[in-house]
CSV table of C-alpha atoms in Angstrom, one decimal:
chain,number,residue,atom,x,y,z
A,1,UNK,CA,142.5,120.1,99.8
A,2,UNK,CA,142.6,116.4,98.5
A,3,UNK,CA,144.0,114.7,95.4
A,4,UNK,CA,141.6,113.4,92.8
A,5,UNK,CA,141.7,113.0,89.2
A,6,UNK,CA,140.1,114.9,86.7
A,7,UNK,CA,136.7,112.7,86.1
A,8,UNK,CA,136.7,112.7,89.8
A,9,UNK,CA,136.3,116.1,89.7
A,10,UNK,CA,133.7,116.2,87.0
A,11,UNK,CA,131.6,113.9,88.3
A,12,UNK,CA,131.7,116.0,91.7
A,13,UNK,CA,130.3,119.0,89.9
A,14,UNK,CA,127.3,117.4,88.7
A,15,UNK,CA,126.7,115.4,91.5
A,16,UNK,CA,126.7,118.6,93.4
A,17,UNK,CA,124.7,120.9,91.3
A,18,UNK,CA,122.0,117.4,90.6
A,19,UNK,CA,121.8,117.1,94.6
A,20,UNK,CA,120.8,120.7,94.4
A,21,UNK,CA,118.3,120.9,91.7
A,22,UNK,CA,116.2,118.1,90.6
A,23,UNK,CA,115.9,119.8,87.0
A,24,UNK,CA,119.3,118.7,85.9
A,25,UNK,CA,120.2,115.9,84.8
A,26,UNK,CA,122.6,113.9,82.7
A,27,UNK,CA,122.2,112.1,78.8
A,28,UNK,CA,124.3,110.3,76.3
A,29,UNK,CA,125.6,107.8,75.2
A,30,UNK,CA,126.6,104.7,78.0
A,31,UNK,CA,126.2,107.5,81.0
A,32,UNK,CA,124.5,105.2,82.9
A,33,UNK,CA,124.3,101.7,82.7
A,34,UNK,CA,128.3,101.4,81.4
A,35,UNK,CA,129.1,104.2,84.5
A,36,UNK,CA,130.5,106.7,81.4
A,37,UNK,CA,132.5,106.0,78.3
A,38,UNK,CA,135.2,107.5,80.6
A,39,UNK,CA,134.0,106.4,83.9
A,40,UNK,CA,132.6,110.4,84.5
A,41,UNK,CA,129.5,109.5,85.5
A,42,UNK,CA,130.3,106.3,87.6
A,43,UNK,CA,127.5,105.6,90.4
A,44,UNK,CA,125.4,108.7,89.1
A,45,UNK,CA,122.5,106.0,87.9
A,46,UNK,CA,122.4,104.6,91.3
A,47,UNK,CA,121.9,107.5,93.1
A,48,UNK,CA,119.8,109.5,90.8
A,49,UNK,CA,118.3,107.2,88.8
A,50,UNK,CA,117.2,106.4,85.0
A,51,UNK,CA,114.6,109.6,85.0
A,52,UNK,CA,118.0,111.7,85.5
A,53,UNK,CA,120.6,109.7,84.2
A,54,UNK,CA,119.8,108.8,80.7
A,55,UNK,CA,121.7,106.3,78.6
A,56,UNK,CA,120.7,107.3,74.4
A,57,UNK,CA,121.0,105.2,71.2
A,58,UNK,CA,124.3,106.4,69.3
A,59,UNK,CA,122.3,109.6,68.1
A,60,UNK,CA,123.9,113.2,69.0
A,61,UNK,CA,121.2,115.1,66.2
A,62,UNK,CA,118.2,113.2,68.6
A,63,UNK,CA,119.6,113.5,72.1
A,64,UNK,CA,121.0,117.5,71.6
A,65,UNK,CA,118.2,118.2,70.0
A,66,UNK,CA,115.9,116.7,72.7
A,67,UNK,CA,118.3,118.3,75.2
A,68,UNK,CA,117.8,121.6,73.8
A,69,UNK,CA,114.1,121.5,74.1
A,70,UNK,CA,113.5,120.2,77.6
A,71,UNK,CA,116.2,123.5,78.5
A,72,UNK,CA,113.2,125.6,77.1
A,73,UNK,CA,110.9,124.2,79.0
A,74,UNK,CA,112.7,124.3,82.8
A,75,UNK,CA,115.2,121.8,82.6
A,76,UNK,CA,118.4,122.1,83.0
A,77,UNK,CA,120.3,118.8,80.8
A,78,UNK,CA,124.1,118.0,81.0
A,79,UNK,CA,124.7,116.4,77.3
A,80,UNK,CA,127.6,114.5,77.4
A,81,UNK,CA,129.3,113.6,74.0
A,82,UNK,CA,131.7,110.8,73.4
A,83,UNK,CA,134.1,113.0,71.5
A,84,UNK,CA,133.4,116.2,70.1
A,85,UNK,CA,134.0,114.7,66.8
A,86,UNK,CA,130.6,113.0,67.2
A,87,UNK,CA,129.0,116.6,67.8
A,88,UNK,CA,129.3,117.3,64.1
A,89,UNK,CA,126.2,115.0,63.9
A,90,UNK,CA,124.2,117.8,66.1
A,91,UNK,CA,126.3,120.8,65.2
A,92,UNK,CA,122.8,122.0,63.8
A,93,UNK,CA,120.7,121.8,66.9
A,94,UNK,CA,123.7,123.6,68.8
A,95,UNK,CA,124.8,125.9,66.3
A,96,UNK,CA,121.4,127.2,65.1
A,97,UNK,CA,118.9,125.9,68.2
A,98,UNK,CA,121.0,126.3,71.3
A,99,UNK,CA,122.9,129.4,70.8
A,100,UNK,CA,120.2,131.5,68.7
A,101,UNK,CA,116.9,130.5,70.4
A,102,UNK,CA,117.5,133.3,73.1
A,103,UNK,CA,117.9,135.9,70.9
A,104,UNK,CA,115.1,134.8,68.6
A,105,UNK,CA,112.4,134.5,70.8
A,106,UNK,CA,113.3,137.9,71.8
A,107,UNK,CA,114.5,136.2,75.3
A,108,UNK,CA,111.5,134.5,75.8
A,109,UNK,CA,113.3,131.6,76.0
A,110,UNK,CA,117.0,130.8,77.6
A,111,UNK,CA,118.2,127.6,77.0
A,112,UNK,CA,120.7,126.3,80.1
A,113,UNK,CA,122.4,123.4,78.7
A,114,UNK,CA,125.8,122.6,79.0
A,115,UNK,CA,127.7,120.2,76.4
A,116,UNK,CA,130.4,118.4,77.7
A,117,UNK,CA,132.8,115.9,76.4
A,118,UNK,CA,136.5,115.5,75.0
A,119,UNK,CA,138.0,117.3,72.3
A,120,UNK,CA,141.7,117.2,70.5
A,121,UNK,CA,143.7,114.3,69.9
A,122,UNK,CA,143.9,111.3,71.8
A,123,UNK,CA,146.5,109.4,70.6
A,124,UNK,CA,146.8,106.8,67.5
A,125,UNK,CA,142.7,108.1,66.7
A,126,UNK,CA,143.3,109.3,63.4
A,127,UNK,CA,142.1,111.9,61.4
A,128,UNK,CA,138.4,112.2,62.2
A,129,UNK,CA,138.5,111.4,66.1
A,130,UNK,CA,141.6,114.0,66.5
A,131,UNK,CA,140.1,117.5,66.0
A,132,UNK,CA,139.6,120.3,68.1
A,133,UNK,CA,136.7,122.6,68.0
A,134,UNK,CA,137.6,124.7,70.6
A,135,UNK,CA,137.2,127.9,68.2
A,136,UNK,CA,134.9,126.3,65.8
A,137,UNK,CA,132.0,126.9,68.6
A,138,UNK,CA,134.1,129.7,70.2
A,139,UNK,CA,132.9,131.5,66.8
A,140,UNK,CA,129.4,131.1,67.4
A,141,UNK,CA,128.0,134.2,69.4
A,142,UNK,CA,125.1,132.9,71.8
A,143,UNK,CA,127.7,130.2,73.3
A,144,UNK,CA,130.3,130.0,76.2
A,145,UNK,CA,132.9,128.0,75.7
A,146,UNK,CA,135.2,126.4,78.4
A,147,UNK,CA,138.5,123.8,78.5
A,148,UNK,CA,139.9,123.5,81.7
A,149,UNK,CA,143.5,122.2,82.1
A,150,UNK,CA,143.4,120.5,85.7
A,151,UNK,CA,140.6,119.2,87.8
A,152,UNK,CA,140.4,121.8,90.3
A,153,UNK,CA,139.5,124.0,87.2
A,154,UNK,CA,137.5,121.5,85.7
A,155,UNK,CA,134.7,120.8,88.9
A,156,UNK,CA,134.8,124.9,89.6
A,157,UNK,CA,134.0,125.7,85.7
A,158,UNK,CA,131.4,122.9,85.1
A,159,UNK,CA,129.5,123.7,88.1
A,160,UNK,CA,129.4,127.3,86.9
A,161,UNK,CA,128.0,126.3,83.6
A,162,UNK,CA,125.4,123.8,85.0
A,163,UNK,CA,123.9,127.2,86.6
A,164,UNK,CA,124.5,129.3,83.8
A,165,UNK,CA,121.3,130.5,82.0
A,166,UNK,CA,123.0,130.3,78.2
A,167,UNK,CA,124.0,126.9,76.5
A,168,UNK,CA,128.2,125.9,77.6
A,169,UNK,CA,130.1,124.0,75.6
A,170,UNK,CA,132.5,122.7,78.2
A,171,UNK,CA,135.6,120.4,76.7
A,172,UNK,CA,137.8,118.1,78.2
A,173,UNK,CA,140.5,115.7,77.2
A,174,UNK,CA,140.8,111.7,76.9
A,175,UNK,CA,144.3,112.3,78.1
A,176,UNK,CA,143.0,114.0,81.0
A,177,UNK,CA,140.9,111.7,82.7
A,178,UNK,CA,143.5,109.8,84.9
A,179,UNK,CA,145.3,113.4,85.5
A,180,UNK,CA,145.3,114.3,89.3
A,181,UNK,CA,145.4,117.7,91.1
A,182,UNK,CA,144.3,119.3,94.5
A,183,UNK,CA,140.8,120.0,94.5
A,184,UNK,CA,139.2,122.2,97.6
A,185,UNK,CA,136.8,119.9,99.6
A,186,UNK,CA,134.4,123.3,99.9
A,187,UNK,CA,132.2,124.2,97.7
A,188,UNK,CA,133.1,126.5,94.7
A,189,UNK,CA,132.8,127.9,91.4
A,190,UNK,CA,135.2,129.3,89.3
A,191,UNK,CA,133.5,132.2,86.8
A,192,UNK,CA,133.5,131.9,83.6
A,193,UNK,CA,135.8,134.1,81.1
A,194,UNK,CA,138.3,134.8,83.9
A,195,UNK,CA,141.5,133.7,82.8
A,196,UNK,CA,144.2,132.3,85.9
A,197,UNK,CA,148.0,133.6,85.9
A,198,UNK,CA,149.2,130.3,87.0
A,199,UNK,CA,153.2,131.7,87.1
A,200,UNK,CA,154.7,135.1,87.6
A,201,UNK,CA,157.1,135.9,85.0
A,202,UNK,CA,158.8,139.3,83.2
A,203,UNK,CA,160.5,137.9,80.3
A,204,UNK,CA,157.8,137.0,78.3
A,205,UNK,CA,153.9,135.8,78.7
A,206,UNK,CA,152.7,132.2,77.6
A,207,UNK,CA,149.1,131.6,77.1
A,208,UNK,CA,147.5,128.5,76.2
A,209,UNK,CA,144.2,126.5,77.5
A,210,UNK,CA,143.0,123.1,77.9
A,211,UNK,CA,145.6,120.0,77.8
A,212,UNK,CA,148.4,121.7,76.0
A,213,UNK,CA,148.9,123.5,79.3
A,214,UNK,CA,151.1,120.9,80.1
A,215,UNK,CA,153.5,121.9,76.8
A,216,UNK,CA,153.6,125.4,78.2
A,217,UNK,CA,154.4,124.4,81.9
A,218,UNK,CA,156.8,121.9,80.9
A,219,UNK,CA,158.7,124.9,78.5
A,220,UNK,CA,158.2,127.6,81.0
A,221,UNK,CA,160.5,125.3,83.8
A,222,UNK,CA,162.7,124.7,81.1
A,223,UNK,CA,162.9,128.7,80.1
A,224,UNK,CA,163.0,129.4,84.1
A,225,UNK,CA,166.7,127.0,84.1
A,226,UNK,CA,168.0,129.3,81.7
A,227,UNK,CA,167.0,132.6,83.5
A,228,UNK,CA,164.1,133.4,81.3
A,229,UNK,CA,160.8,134.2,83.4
A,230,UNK,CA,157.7,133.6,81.8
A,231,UNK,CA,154.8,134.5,82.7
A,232,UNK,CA,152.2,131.4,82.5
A,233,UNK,CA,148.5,132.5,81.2
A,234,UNK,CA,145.5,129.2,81.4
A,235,UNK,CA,142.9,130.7,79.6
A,236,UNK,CA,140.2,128.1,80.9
A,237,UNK,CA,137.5,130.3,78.9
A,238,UNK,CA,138.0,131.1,75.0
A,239,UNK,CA,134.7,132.6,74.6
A,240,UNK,CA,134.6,135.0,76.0
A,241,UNK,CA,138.4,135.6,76.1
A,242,UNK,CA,139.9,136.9,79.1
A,243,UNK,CA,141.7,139.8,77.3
A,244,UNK,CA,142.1,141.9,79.9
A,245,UNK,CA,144.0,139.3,81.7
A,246,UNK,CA,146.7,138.7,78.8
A,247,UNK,CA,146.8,143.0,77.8
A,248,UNK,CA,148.2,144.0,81.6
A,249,UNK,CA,150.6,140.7,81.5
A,250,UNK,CA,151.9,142.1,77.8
A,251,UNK,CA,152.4,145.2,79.3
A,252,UNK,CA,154.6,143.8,81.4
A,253,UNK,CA,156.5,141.5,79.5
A,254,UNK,CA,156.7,142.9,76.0
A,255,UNK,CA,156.1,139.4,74.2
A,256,UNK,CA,153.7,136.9,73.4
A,257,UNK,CA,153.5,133.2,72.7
A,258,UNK,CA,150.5,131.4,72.3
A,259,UNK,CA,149.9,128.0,72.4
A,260,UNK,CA,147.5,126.0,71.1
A,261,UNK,CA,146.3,122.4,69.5
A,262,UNK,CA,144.4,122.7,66.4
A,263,UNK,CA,144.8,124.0,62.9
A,264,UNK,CA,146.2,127.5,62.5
A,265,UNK,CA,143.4,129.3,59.9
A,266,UNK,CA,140.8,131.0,62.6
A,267,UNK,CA,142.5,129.6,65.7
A,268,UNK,CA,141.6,131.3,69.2
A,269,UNK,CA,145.6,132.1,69.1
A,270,UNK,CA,145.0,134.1,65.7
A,271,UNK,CA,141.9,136.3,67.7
A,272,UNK,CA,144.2,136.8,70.5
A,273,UNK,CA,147.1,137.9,68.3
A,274,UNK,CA,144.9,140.4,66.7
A,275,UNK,CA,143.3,141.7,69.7
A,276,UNK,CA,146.7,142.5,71.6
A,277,UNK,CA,148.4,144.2,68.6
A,278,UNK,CA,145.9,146.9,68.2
A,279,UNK,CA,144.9,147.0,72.0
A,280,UNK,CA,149.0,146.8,73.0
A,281,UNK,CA,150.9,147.5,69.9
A,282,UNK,CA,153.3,150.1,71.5
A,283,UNK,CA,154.2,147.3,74.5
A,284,UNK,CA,155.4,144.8,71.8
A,285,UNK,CA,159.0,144.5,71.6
A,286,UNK,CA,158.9,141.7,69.5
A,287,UNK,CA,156.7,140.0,66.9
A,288,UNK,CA,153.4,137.8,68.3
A,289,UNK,CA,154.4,134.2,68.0
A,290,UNK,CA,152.1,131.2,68.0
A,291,UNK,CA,153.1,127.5,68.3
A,292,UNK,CA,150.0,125.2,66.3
A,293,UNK,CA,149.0,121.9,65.5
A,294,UNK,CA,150.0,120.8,61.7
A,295,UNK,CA,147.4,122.1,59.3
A,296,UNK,CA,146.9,118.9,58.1
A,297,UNK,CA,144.8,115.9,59.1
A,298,UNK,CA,146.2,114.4,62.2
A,299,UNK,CA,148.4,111.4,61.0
A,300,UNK,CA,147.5,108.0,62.6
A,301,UNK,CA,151.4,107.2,62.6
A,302,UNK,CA,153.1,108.3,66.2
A,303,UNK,CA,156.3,109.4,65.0
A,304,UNK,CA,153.7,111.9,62.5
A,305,UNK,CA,151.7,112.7,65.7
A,306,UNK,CA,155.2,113.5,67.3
A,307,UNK,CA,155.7,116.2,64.5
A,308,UNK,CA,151.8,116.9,64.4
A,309,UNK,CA,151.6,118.7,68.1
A,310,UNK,CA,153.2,121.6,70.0
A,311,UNK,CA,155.8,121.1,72.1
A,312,UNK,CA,158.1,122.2,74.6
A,313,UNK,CA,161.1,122.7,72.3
A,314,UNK,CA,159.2,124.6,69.8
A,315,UNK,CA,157.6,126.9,72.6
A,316,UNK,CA,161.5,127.4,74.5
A,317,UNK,CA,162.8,128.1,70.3
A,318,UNK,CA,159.4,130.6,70.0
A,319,UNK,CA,160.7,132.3,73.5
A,320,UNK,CA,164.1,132.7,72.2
A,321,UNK,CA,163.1,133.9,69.1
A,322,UNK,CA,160.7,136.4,70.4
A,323,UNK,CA,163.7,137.3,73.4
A,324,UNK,CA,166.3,138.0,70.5
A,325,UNK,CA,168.4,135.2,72.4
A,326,UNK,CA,170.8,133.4,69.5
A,327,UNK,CA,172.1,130.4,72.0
């Protein structure tokens, strides 16, 4: 094991999986020449080149689209978005090329592409670079969708979605970037839709995925203080959704808390609520509970932001609510 941060880690996995297959390669916007918007790709141009490493004009629609069709024809592209904000300008080519064209064709076609970039808030970004979409393209069948919450995670899943036959959205975090964590010097993957226990606990199961991890490890120590063990659940996949994973930890605990960033209509924490009451209704000692993001445009203001976001005080009240504890 060594220490690295979390672009480190990303830009291991496609180094990797490039060295090992001249098909893939990387495009977007200031991937190659700038090193990455977030310093992902840093030195990839240099090793691999401008026929692999592709820097784009500021035009998602084009280069997903463009993407999308060399994946039909036997390459394998890594399209990296500044934000998923921006991916609303290509939503089309993903939404109804990417994830149908399989099934259309009649699987004459497969289309192994992976679409990677930050989602969520970032800070003082206001409204329209703030969003999550982790279940907006978690809805679409045809996609796998993956948000790691450390870079050990992260370099296992991307790798596994640079060989994965079916377009990935994979999503990662601004505030992540700098984040470190051990990573194994081995080579490894990590499979897709298989959830990680991260922390035994009997009290009561936390699940959440992505960056907000850090809201749920930071209550569950708090909780642990107290006496109360949860039991920590990291997604890493929401579609497909581990729910084998989160059923068996119910069973043990009795109670569920979800966590998660964005608005509450048709959140992943909504599916999962309604999948473990009719697959685990007579385990529940206690009402589901979910801890959301506002269902309002994110504010610009920080104080708002403050109010905006889950955090560990409202998951430790959720607990204690859930727990029937009054102190």
């Amino acid at each position: 094991m060594r220490e690295i941060q979390f672009r480190e880690a990303l830009r291991e996995a496609m180094q990797e999986e490039m060295r090992n297959d001249e098909n893939i390669y990387l495009m977007g916007e200031e991937v190659a020449e700038y090193n990455g918007a977030y310093k992902v790709s840093q030195g990839m141009l240099d090793e691999f080149g401008a026929k692999r490493v592709i820097d784009t004009p500021i035009s998602e629609l084009g280069f997903a689209g463009i993407g999308i069709g060399s994946a039909m024809n036997g390459l394998k592209p890594i399209i990296e978005f500044m934000t998923f904000n921006f991916s609303l300008v290509a939503i089309d080519q993903i939404i109804n090329g990417a994830a149908k064209i399989m099934s259309m064709s009649g699987g004459q076609f497969s289309v192994p592409i992976v679409f990677r970039g930050p989602t969520g808030n970032a800070g003082m970004l206001s409204s329209q670079h703030s969003q999550c979409f982790e279940n907006w393209y978690a809805n679409c069948p045809g996609l796998k969708v993956v948000v790691p919450s450390n870079p050990a995670d992260a370099k296992g899943l991307l790798k596994s979605c640079i060989i994965d036959p079916d377009p990935c959205i994979f999503m990662e975090s601004e505030l992540m970037y700098g984040d470190k964590g051990e990573v194994p010097e081995e080579t490894y993957y990590i499979p897709i839709g298989k959830a990680a226990v991260t922390k035994e606990g009997s009290d009561v199961t936390l699940v959440g995925f992505g960056k907000i991890m850090k809201v749920v490890n930071a209550a569950a120590a708090e909780l642990e203080k107290e006496g109360i063990h949860a039991e920590v659940i990291d997604l890493r996949t929401v579609r497909p959704i581990d729910y084998p994973c989160i059923i068996e930890s119910v069973k043990k605990t009795n109670r569920l808390v979800i966590v998660e960033e964005s608005w509450p209509l048709g959140s992943i924490a909504t599916e999962i609520a309604f999948k473990v009451q009719k697959d685990a209704f007579d385990y529940l000692d206690a009402p589901i509970l979910r801890i959301m993001g506002g269902d309002v445009p994110l504010p610009y203001a920080p104080t708002l932001i403050q109010e905006y976001l889950p955090n560990p005080e409202r998951v430790i009240k959720a607990v204690k609510e859930v727990m029937y504890v009054t102190k």
